[in-house]
mmCIF file of C-alpha atoms and ligand atoms in Angstrom:
data_model
loop_
_atom_site.group_PDB
_atom_site.id
_atom_site.type_symbol
_atom_site.label_atom_id
_atom_site.label_comp_id
_atom_site.label_asym_id
_atom_site.label_seq_id
_atom_site.Cartn_x
_atom_site.Cartn_y
_atom_site.Cartn_z
ATOM 1 C CA MET A 30 11.947 11.587 -14.756
ATOM 2 C CA ASN A 31 13.963 10.460 -11.763
ATOM 3 C CA PHE A 32 12.126 10.951 -8.410
ATOM 4 C CA THR A 33 14.925 9.511 -6.403
ATOM 5 C CA SER A 34 18.006 11.106 -4.828
ATOM 6 C CA ASP A 35 16.457 12.929 -1.997
ATOM 7 C CA TYR A 36 14.177 14.663 -4.376
ATOM 8 C CA LEU A 37 11.339 15.590 -2.060
ATOM 9 C CA TYR A 38 12.663 15.292 1.604
ATOM 10 C CA PRO A 39 16.362 15.555 1.701
ATOM 11 C CA ASN A 40 16.422 15.131 5.460
ATOM 12 C CA LEU A 41 14.377 11.992 5.558
ATOM 13 C CA SER A 42 15.313 8.668 5.141
ATOM 14 C CA SER A 43 13.829 6.654 2.189
ATOM 15 C CA ILE A 44 12.699 3.052 3.261
ATOM 16 C CA LEU A 45 12.166 1.765 -0.407
ATOM 17 C CA THR A 46 14.255 2.991 -3.417
ATOM 18 C CA ILE A 47 12.945 1.985 -6.720
ATOM 19 C CA GLN A 48 15.577 2.324 -9.462
ATOM 20 C CA ASN A 49 15.011 1.902 -13.209
ATOM 21 C CA LEU A 50 12.241 -0.554 -12.522
ATOM 22 C CA SER A 51 10.545 -2.160 -15.651
ATOM 23 C CA VAL A 52 7.803 -4.947 -15.396
ATOM 24 C CA PHE A 53 6.770 -7.571 -17.874
ATOM 25 C CA PHE A 54 4.118 -10.293 -17.979
ATOM 26 C CA ASP A 55 5.210 -12.632 -20.887
ATOM 27 C CA LYS A 56 6.171 -10.298 -23.476
ATOM 28 C CA SER A 57 3.947 -7.282 -22.537
ATOM 29 C CA GLN A 58 5.516 -4.692 -20.865
ATOM 30 C CA ILE A 59 3.349 -3.213 -17.932
ATOM 31 C CA LEU A 60 5.634 -0.567 -16.233
ATOM 32 C CA GLU A 61 8.529 1.355 -17.765
ATOM 33 C CA ASN A 62 11.542 2.783 -15.982
ATOM 34 C CA ILE A 63 10.075 3.676 -12.528
ATOM 35 C CA ASN A 64 12.313 5.621 -10.297
ATOM 36 C CA LEU A 65 10.894 6.437 -6.885
ATOM 37 C CA GLN A 66 11.708 6.734 -3.480
ATOM 38 C CA ILE A 67 9.167 5.937 -0.514
ATOM 39 C CA TYR A 68 9.857 7.976 2.627
ATOM 40 C CA ALA A 69 9.698 6.403 6.053
ATOM 41 C CA TYR A 70 6.626 7.480 8.363
ATOM 42 C CA LYS A 71 4.711 9.123 5.288
ATOM 43 C CA ILE A 72 1.730 8.114 3.610
ATOM 44 C CA THR A 73 2.391 7.919 -0.161
ATOM 45 C CA ALA A 74 -0.825 7.770 -2.351
ATOM 46 C CA ILE A 75 -0.393 6.032 -5.776
ATOM 47 C CA ILE A 76 -2.946 7.224 -8.291
ATOM 48 C CA GLY A 77 -3.551 7.027 -11.957
ATOM 49 C CA PRO A 78 -5.964 5.574 -14.671
ATOM 50 C CA SER A 79 -6.921 2.081 -14.480
ATOM 51 C CA GLY A 80 -4.412 -0.350 -16.000
ATOM 52 C CA CYS A 81 -1.394 1.951 -15.326
ATOM 53 C CA GLY A 82 0.249 -0.794 -13.226
ATOM 54 C CA LYS A 83 -0.479 0.641 -9.425
ATOM 55 C CA THR A 84 -1.206 -2.814 -8.242
ATOM 56 C CA THR A 85 1.665 -4.467 -9.961
ATOM 57 C CA LEU A 86 4.005 -1.975 -8.775
ATOM 58 C CA ILE A 87 3.169 -2.222 -5.084
ATOM 59 C CA ARG A 88 3.085 -6.129 -5.365
ATOM 60 C CA CYS A 89 6.636 -5.748 -6.544
ATOM 61 C CA PHE A 90 7.457 -4.312 -3.165
ATOM 62 C CA ASN A 91 6.820 -7.452 -1.196
ATOM 63 C CA ARG A 92 7.370 -9.822 -4.294
ATOM 64 C CA LEU A 93 3.888 -10.975 -4.667
ATOM 65 C CA THR A 94 4.003 -10.461 -8.251
ATOM 66 C CA GLU A 95 6.505 -13.044 -8.279
ATOM 67 C CA LEU A 96 3.740 -15.741 -7.721
ATOM 68 C CA SER A 97 2.790 -15.220 -11.478
ATOM 69 C CA PRO A 98 4.952 -17.366 -13.520
ATOM 70 C CA ASN A 99 4.850 -15.078 -16.470
ATOM 71 C CA PHE A 100 6.492 -12.121 -14.258
ATOM 72 C CA ARG A 101 9.749 -10.676 -15.078
ATOM 73 C CA ARG A 102 11.311 -7.273 -13.773
ATOM 74 C CA VAL A 103 14.359 -5.386 -14.469
ATOM 75 C CA GLY A 104 15.843 -2.733 -12.338
ATOM 76 C CA ASN A 105 16.045 -2.783 -8.487
ATOM 77 C CA ILE A 106 13.960 -2.335 -5.490
ATOM 78 C CA TYR A 107 15.898 -1.719 -2.232
ATOM 79 C CA MET A 108 14.443 -1.947 1.201
ATOM 80 C CA GLY A 109 17.208 0.010 3.106
ATOM 81 C CA ASP A 110 20.276 -1.012 1.475
ATOM 82 C CA ARG A 111 19.156 -4.547 0.357
ATOM 83 C CA GLU A 112 17.602 -5.421 -2.690
ATOM 84 C CA VAL A 113 14.355 -7.151 -2.093
ATOM 85 C CA SER A 114 15.004 -10.279 -4.352
ATOM 86 C CA LYS A 115 17.939 -11.102 -1.826
ATOM 87 C CA LEU A 116 15.440 -11.222 1.067
ATOM 88 C CA ASN A 117 13.411 -14.326 2.240
ATOM 89 C CA PRO A 118 10.166 -13.607 0.735
ATOM 90 C CA VAL A 119 8.157 -14.786 3.933
ATOM 91 C CA GLU A 120 9.988 -12.333 6.128
ATOM 92 C CA LEU A 121 9.864 -9.674 3.458
ATOM 93 C CA ARG A 122 5.941 -10.048 3.513
ATOM 94 C CA ARG A 123 5.976 -9.652 7.247
ATOM 95 C CA GLN A 124 7.913 -6.419 7.071
ATOM 96 C CA VAL A 125 5.935 -5.308 4.095
ATOM 97 C CA GLY A 126 2.328 -6.072 5.087
ATOM 98 C CA MET A 127 -0.482 -5.792 2.524
ATOM 99 C CA VAL A 128 -4.339 -4.914 2.872
ATOM 100 C CA PHE A 129 -6.363 -5.706 -0.205
ATOM 101 C CA GLN A 130 -9.132 -4.039 -2.141
ATOM 102 C CA LYS A 131 -11.683 -6.536 -0.610
ATOM 103 C CA PRO A 132 -11.677 -7.201 2.943
ATOM 104 C CA ASN A 133 -10.288 -10.958 3.080
ATOM 105 C CA PRO A 134 -10.565 -12.202 6.715
ATOM 106 C CA PHE A 135 -9.778 -15.894 7.372
ATOM 107 C CA PRO A 136 -12.979 -17.890 7.735
ATOM 108 C CA LYS A 137 -12.158 -18.012 11.416
ATOM 109 C CA SER A 138 -12.838 -16.313 14.648
ATOM 110 C CA ILE A 139 -11.967 -12.634 15.030
ATOM 111 C CA TYR A 140 -9.374 -13.918 17.744
ATOM 112 C CA ASP A 141 -7.822 -16.304 15.457
ATOM 113 C CA ASN A 142 -7.690 -13.869 12.485
ATOM 114 C CA ILE A 143 -4.833 -12.153 14.476
ATOM 115 C CA ALA A 144 -3.466 -15.017 16.528
ATOM 116 C CA LEU A 145 -2.891 -17.437 13.687
ATOM 117 C CA GLY A 146 -0.335 -15.231 12.090
ATOM 118 C CA LEU A 147 1.455 -14.650 15.265
ATOM 119 C CA ARG A 148 1.683 -18.306 15.950
ATOM 120 C CA ILE A 149 2.887 -19.027 12.443
ATOM 121 C CA ASN A 150 5.786 -16.259 12.935
ATOM 122 C CA GLY A 151 6.575 -17.861 16.134
ATOM 123 C CA TYR A 152 5.658 -14.859 18.406
ATOM 124 C CA GLN A 153 6.979 -15.327 21.767
ATOM 125 C CA GLY A 154 4.817 -12.790 23.808
ATOM 126 C CA ASP A 155 1.504 -12.996 25.133
ATOM 127 C CA ILE A 156 -1.016 -13.487 22.158
ATOM 128 C CA ASP A 157 -4.109 -12.408 24.069
ATOM 129 C CA GLU A 158 -2.340 -9.005 24.772
ATOM 130 C CA CYS A 159 -1.297 -8.493 21.170
ATOM 131 C CA VAL A 160 -4.743 -9.334 20.032
ATOM 132 C CA GLU A 161 -6.222 -6.789 22.078
ATOM 133 C CA TYR A 162 -3.571 -4.052 21.358
ATOM 134 C CA SER A 163 -4.079 -4.805 17.533
ATOM 135 C CA LEU A 164 -7.743 -4.353 17.661
ATOM 136 C CA ARG A 165 -7.282 -1.116 19.902
ATOM 137 C CA GLN A 166 -4.961 0.283 17.261
ATOM 138 C CA VAL A 167 -7.799 -0.030 14.656
ATOM 139 C CA PHE A 168 -10.498 1.217 17.086
ATOM 140 C CA LEU A 169 -12.218 -2.306 16.696
ATOM 141 C CA TRP A 170 -11.831 -3.610 20.364
ATOM 142 C CA ASP A 171 -14.793 -1.899 21.977
ATOM 143 C CA GLU A 172 -17.015 -3.227 19.145
ATOM 144 C CA VAL A 173 -15.675 -6.927 19.183
ATOM 145 C CA LYS A 174 -14.336 -7.453 22.716
ATOM 146 C CA ASN A 175 -17.491 -9.376 23.797
ATOM 147 C CA ASN A 176 -17.411 -11.590 20.599
ATOM 148 C CA LEU A 177 -13.946 -12.404 19.968
ATOM 149 C CA TYR A 178 -14.719 -15.946 19.172
ATOM 150 C CA ARG A 179 -17.544 -15.320 16.824
ATOM 151 C CA SER A 180 -16.604 -15.868 12.977
ATOM 152 C CA ALA A 181 -15.034 -12.760 11.431
ATOM 153 C CA LEU A 182 -17.181 -13.170 8.347
ATOM 154 C CA THR A 183 -20.041 -12.058 10.589
ATOM 155 C CA LEU A 184 -18.491 -8.421 10.811
ATOM 156 C CA SER A 185 -19.563 -5.507 8.613
ATOM 157 C CA GLY A 186 -17.373 -4.884 5.675
ATOM 158 C CA GLY A 187 -15.942 -1.766 7.209
ATOM 159 C CA GLN A 188 -15.061 -3.966 10.485
ATOM 160 C CA GLN A 189 -13.637 -6.677 8.389
ATOM 161 C CA GLN A 190 -11.294 -4.273 6.684
ATOM 162 C CA ARG A 191 -10.108 -2.829 9.979
ATOM 163 C CA LEU A 192 -9.649 -6.410 11.357
ATOM 164 C CA CYS A 193 -7.474 -7.131 8.166
ATOM 165 C CA ILE A 194 -5.619 -4.099 8.995
ATOM 166 C CA ALA A 195 -5.252 -5.264 12.715
ATOM 167 C CA ARG A 196 -3.855 -8.571 11.449
ATOM 168 C CA THR A 197 -1.266 -6.899 9.362
ATOM 169 C CA LEU A 198 -0.207 -4.455 12.304
ATOM 170 C CA ALA A 199 0.148 -7.517 14.710
ATOM 171 C CA LEU A 200 3.125 -8.594 12.667
ATOM 172 C CA LYS A 201 4.831 -5.321 13.327
ATOM 173 C CA PRO A 202 5.386 -4.532 9.665
ATOM 174 C CA ASP A 203 7.605 -1.569 8.711
ATOM 175 C CA ILE A 204 5.649 -0.659 5.725
ATOM 176 C CA ILE A 205 1.833 -1.164 4.918
ATOM 177 C CA LEU A 206 0.935 -1.638 1.377
ATOM 178 C CA MET A 207 -2.833 -0.904 0.670
ATOM 179 C CA ASP A 208 -4.570 -1.489 -2.673
ATOM 180 C CA GLU A 209 -7.765 0.275 -2.830
ATOM 181 C CA PRO A 210 -8.590 -0.669 0.892
ATOM 182 C CA CYS A 211 -11.736 1.399 0.908
ATOM 183 C CA SER A 212 -13.280 0.604 -2.584
ATOM 184 C CA ALA A 213 -15.695 -2.037 -1.028
ATOM 185 C CA LEU A 214 -16.614 0.328 1.739
ATOM 186 C CA ASP A 215 -19.347 2.989 2.543
ATOM 187 C CA PRO A 216 -18.636 6.597 3.104
ATOM 188 C CA ILE A 217 -18.621 6.267 6.988
ATOM 189 C CA SER A 218 -16.245 3.253 7.007
ATOM 190 C CA THR A 219 -14.085 4.883 4.564
ATOM 191 C CA ALA A 220 -13.762 7.993 6.742
ATOM 192 C CA ARG A 221 -13.041 5.712 9.514
ATOM 193 C CA ILE A 222 -10.157 4.066 7.681
ATOM 194 C CA ASP A 223 -9.050 7.543 6.668
ATOM 195 C CA GLU A 224 -8.743 8.522 10.297
ATOM 196 C CA LEU A 225 -7.029 5.238 11.160
ATOM 197 C CA LEU A 226 -4.425 5.797 8.568
ATOM 198 C CA TYR A 227 -3.637 9.230 9.768
ATOM 199 C CA GLU A 228 -3.006 7.796 13.284
ATOM 200 C CA LEU A 229 -0.936 4.774 11.895
ATOM 201 C CA LYS A 230 1.504 6.984 9.780
ATOM 202 C CA HIS A 231 3.220 7.950 13.142
ATOM 203 C CA SER A 232 4.406 4.436 13.379
ATOM 204 C CA TYR A 233 4.340 2.957 10.080
ATOM 205 C CA THR A 234 5.167 3.805 6.351
ATOM 206 C CA ILE A 235 2.069 3.314 4.328
ATOM 207 C CA VAL A 236 1.719 3.235 0.451
ATOM 208 C CA VAL A 237 -1.970 3.337 -0.518
ATOM 209 C CA VAL A 238 -3.349 2.899 -4.084
ATOM 210 C CA THR A 239 -6.617 4.705 -4.538
ATOM 211 C CA HIS A 240 -8.959 6.018 -7.157
ATOM 212 C CA ASN A 241 -10.598 8.186 -4.621
ATOM 213 C CA MET A 242 -8.926 11.548 -5.115
ATOM 214 C CA GLN A 243 -10.554 12.874 -1.791
ATOM 215 C CA GLN A 244 -8.913 10.206 0.148
ATOM 216 C CA ALA A 245 -5.378 10.865 -1.535
ATOM 217 C CA SER A 246 -5.631 14.554 -1.004
ATOM 218 C CA ARG A 247 -6.806 14.236 2.424
ATOM 219 C CA ILE A 248 -4.485 11.617 4.106
ATOM 220 C CA SER A 249 -1.386 11.377 2.007
ATOM 221 C CA ASP A 250 1.809 13.315 2.336
ATOM 222 C CA LEU A 251 3.016 12.310 -1.261
ATOM 223 C CA THR A 252 1.359 11.541 -4.262
ATOM 224 C CA ALA A 253 2.672 9.530 -7.333
ATOM 225 C CA PHE A 254 0.695 10.105 -10.467
ATOM 226 C CA PHE A 255 1.064 7.106 -12.920
ATOM 227 C CA ASN A 256 0.133 7.565 -16.573
ATOM 228 C CA ILE A 257 -0.297 5.205 -19.648
ATOM 229 C CA LYS A 258 1.525 5.600 -22.878
ATOM 230 C CA THR A 259 0.667 3.889 -26.035
ATOM 231 C CA THR A 260 3.621 2.805 -28.103
ATOM 232 C CA GLU A 261 3.628 2.524 -32.087
ATOM 233 C CA THR A 262 2.806 -1.120 -31.860
ATOM 234 C CA GLY A 263 -0.191 -0.250 -29.712
ATOM 235 C CA GLU A 264 1.341 -1.572 -26.477
ATOM 236 C CA LYS A 265 0.062 0.292 -23.356
ATOM 237 C CA ILE A 266 2.728 0.920 -20.843
ATOM 238 C CA GLY A 267 2.411 2.568 -17.442
ATOM 239 C CA TYR A 268 5.067 5.002 -16.400
ATOM 240 C CA LEU A 269 5.483 7.366 -13.403
ATOM 241 C CA SER A 270 4.442 10.824 -14.789
ATOM 242 C CA GLU A 271 4.776 13.004 -11.687
ATOM 243 C CA TYR A 272 5.709 12.679 -7.991
ATOM 244 C CA ASP A 273 5.606 15.446 -5.441
ATOM 245 C CA LYS A 274 4.086 16.372 -2.109
ATOM 246 C CA THR A 275 0.431 15.879 -2.333
ATOM 247 C CA GLU A 276 -0.143 19.549 -1.845
ATOM 248 C CA VAL A 277 1.679 20.306 -5.190
ATOM 249 C CA ILE A 278 0.079 17.393 -6.989
ATOM 250 C CA PHE A 279 -3.430 18.684 -6.313
ATOM 251 C CA HIS A 280 -3.129 22.327 -6.193
ATOM 252 C CA HIS A 281 0.065 23.159 -8.416
ATOM 253 C CA PRO A 282 0.945 20.164 -10.447
ATOM 254 C CA LYS A 283 3.772 20.617 -13.137
ATOM 255 C CA GLN A 284 1.946 18.596 -15.789
ATOM 256 C CA GLN A 285 -1.359 19.089 -17.379
ATOM 257 C CA ALA A 286 -2.261 15.412 -17.426
ATOM 258 C CA THR A 287 -1.876 15.320 -13.573
ATOM 259 C CA GLN A 288 -4.090 18.477 -13.281
ATOM 260 C CA GLU A 289 -6.924 16.979 -15.609
ATOM 261 C CA TYR A 290 -6.612 13.654 -13.594
ATOM 262 C CA VAL A 291 -6.810 14.992 -10.230
ATOM 263 C CA SER A 292 -9.628 17.319 -11.303
ATOM 264 C CA ARG A 293 -11.439 14.445 -12.954
ATOM 265 C CA ARG A 294 -11.017 16.107 -16.480
ATOM 266 C CA PHE A 295 -8.827 13.345 -17.517
HETATM 267 N N1 ATP B 322 -0.593 -11.830 -13.801
HETATM 268 C C1 ATP B 322 -0.706 -11.035 -14.869
HETATM 269 N N2 ATP B 322 -0.504 -11.460 -15.954
HETATM 270 C C2 ATP B 322 -0.591 -10.795 -17.034
HETATM 271 N N3 ATP B 322 -1.026 -9.410 -17.129
HETATM 272 C C3 ATP B 322 -1.248 -8.910 -15.922
HETATM 273 C C4 ATP B 322 -1.124 -9.620 -14.690
HETATM 274 N N4 ATP B 322 -1.336 -8.831 -13.688
HETATM 275 C C5 ATP B 322 -1.755 -7.606 -14.169
HETATM 276 N N5 ATP B 322 -1.418 -7.769 -15.414
HETATM 277 C C6 ATP B 322 -1.884 -6.473 -16.526
HETATM 278 O O1 ATP B 322 -1.086 -5.512 -16.024
HETATM 279 C C7 ATP B 322 -1.768 -4.125 -16.377
HETATM 280 C C8 ATP B 322 -1.746 -3.392 -15.107
HETATM 281 O O2 ATP B 322 -2.549 -4.023 -14.103
HETATM 282 P P1 ATP B 322 -2.773 -3.383 -12.610
HETATM 283 O O3 ATP B 322 -3.766 -4.136 -11.952
HETATM 284 O O4 ATP B 322 -1.260 -3.273 -12.046
HETATM 285 O O5 ATP B 322 -3.265 -1.745 -12.882
HETATM 286 P P2 ATP B 322 -3.750 -0.758 -11.890
HETATM 287 O O6 ATP B 322 -3.408 0.476 -12.442
HETATM 288 O O7 ATP B 322 -3.755 -1.182 -10.479
HETATM 289 O O8 ATP B 322 -5.474 -0.928 -12.368
HETATM 290 P P3 ATP B 322 -6.707 -0.550 -11.846
HETATM 291 O O9 ATP B 322 -6.739 0.658 -11.209
HETATM 292 O O10 ATP B 322 -7.907 -1.031 -12.646
HETATM 293 O O11 ATP B 322 -6.750 -1.588 -10.429
HETATM 294 C C9 ATP B 322 -2.972 -4.606 -16.761
HETATM 295 O O12 ATP B 322 -3.160 -4.607 -18.181
HETATM 296 C C10 ATP B 322 -3.228 -6.017 -16.362
HETATM 297 O O13 ATP B 322 -4.088 -6.782 -17.166
#
């Protein structure tokens, strides 16, 4: 099914348009014919069973999949009106930032975790100010302001993840991709990240892969449910099964598989 062409929000602009995207690693097909629109200033949750290609999909958006030599894709991914393959990958990854499953701060000070990326990207403004602003955006400033030169590795998991989000925000991305950002966190840290995402969506477009149905239903505006089909030769291929406003996906999905997945009867 085609989930593009102003399907859900006719009046909103789509920041990413995925058209007929299929992904292969060597001869194995991982994703088949994905058509999807990501809307600006919305949170889009990507859900689906393990192995359906959620991570692979979002890594196509900022071309991280290309770092695997066996990767190949057909179809198109447009950011605005430009195909991402035509963009400089370093600049693309600044515009399309990523937060990973496990917090991965650099083994440097809290300050340097943010300042390094700014310096590498030739930031011309006041670095101290930007460090403070980014830490305030993730509600970490008050917790770390007296220890900015302490190793980031001494922070708790939840603090480390907020630092990683701050590091991404400092580079002023348009889109933030999050790959199960709370899977390594306790419920309190998860709740703080949820609140944070809610605040951030006024300024950024967020795409979050999650296995946490509560998180998806609480924070996202739109939800894409991916499923897996098995071909006659036994190959397992991920496809986009249903995409709609989150309220619809969780309360009145059109497909039984979606209903079973979101109610954990899958
Ligand atoms: N670099 C790679 N080379 C070969 N196969 C890969 C590579 N990366 C991912 N795959 C395969 O692609 C399929 C989809 O993986 P992916 O991590 O995208 O799924 P997922 O839906 O995010 O899974 P999970 O929910 O378990 O994280 C899996 O079968 C995986 O083994």
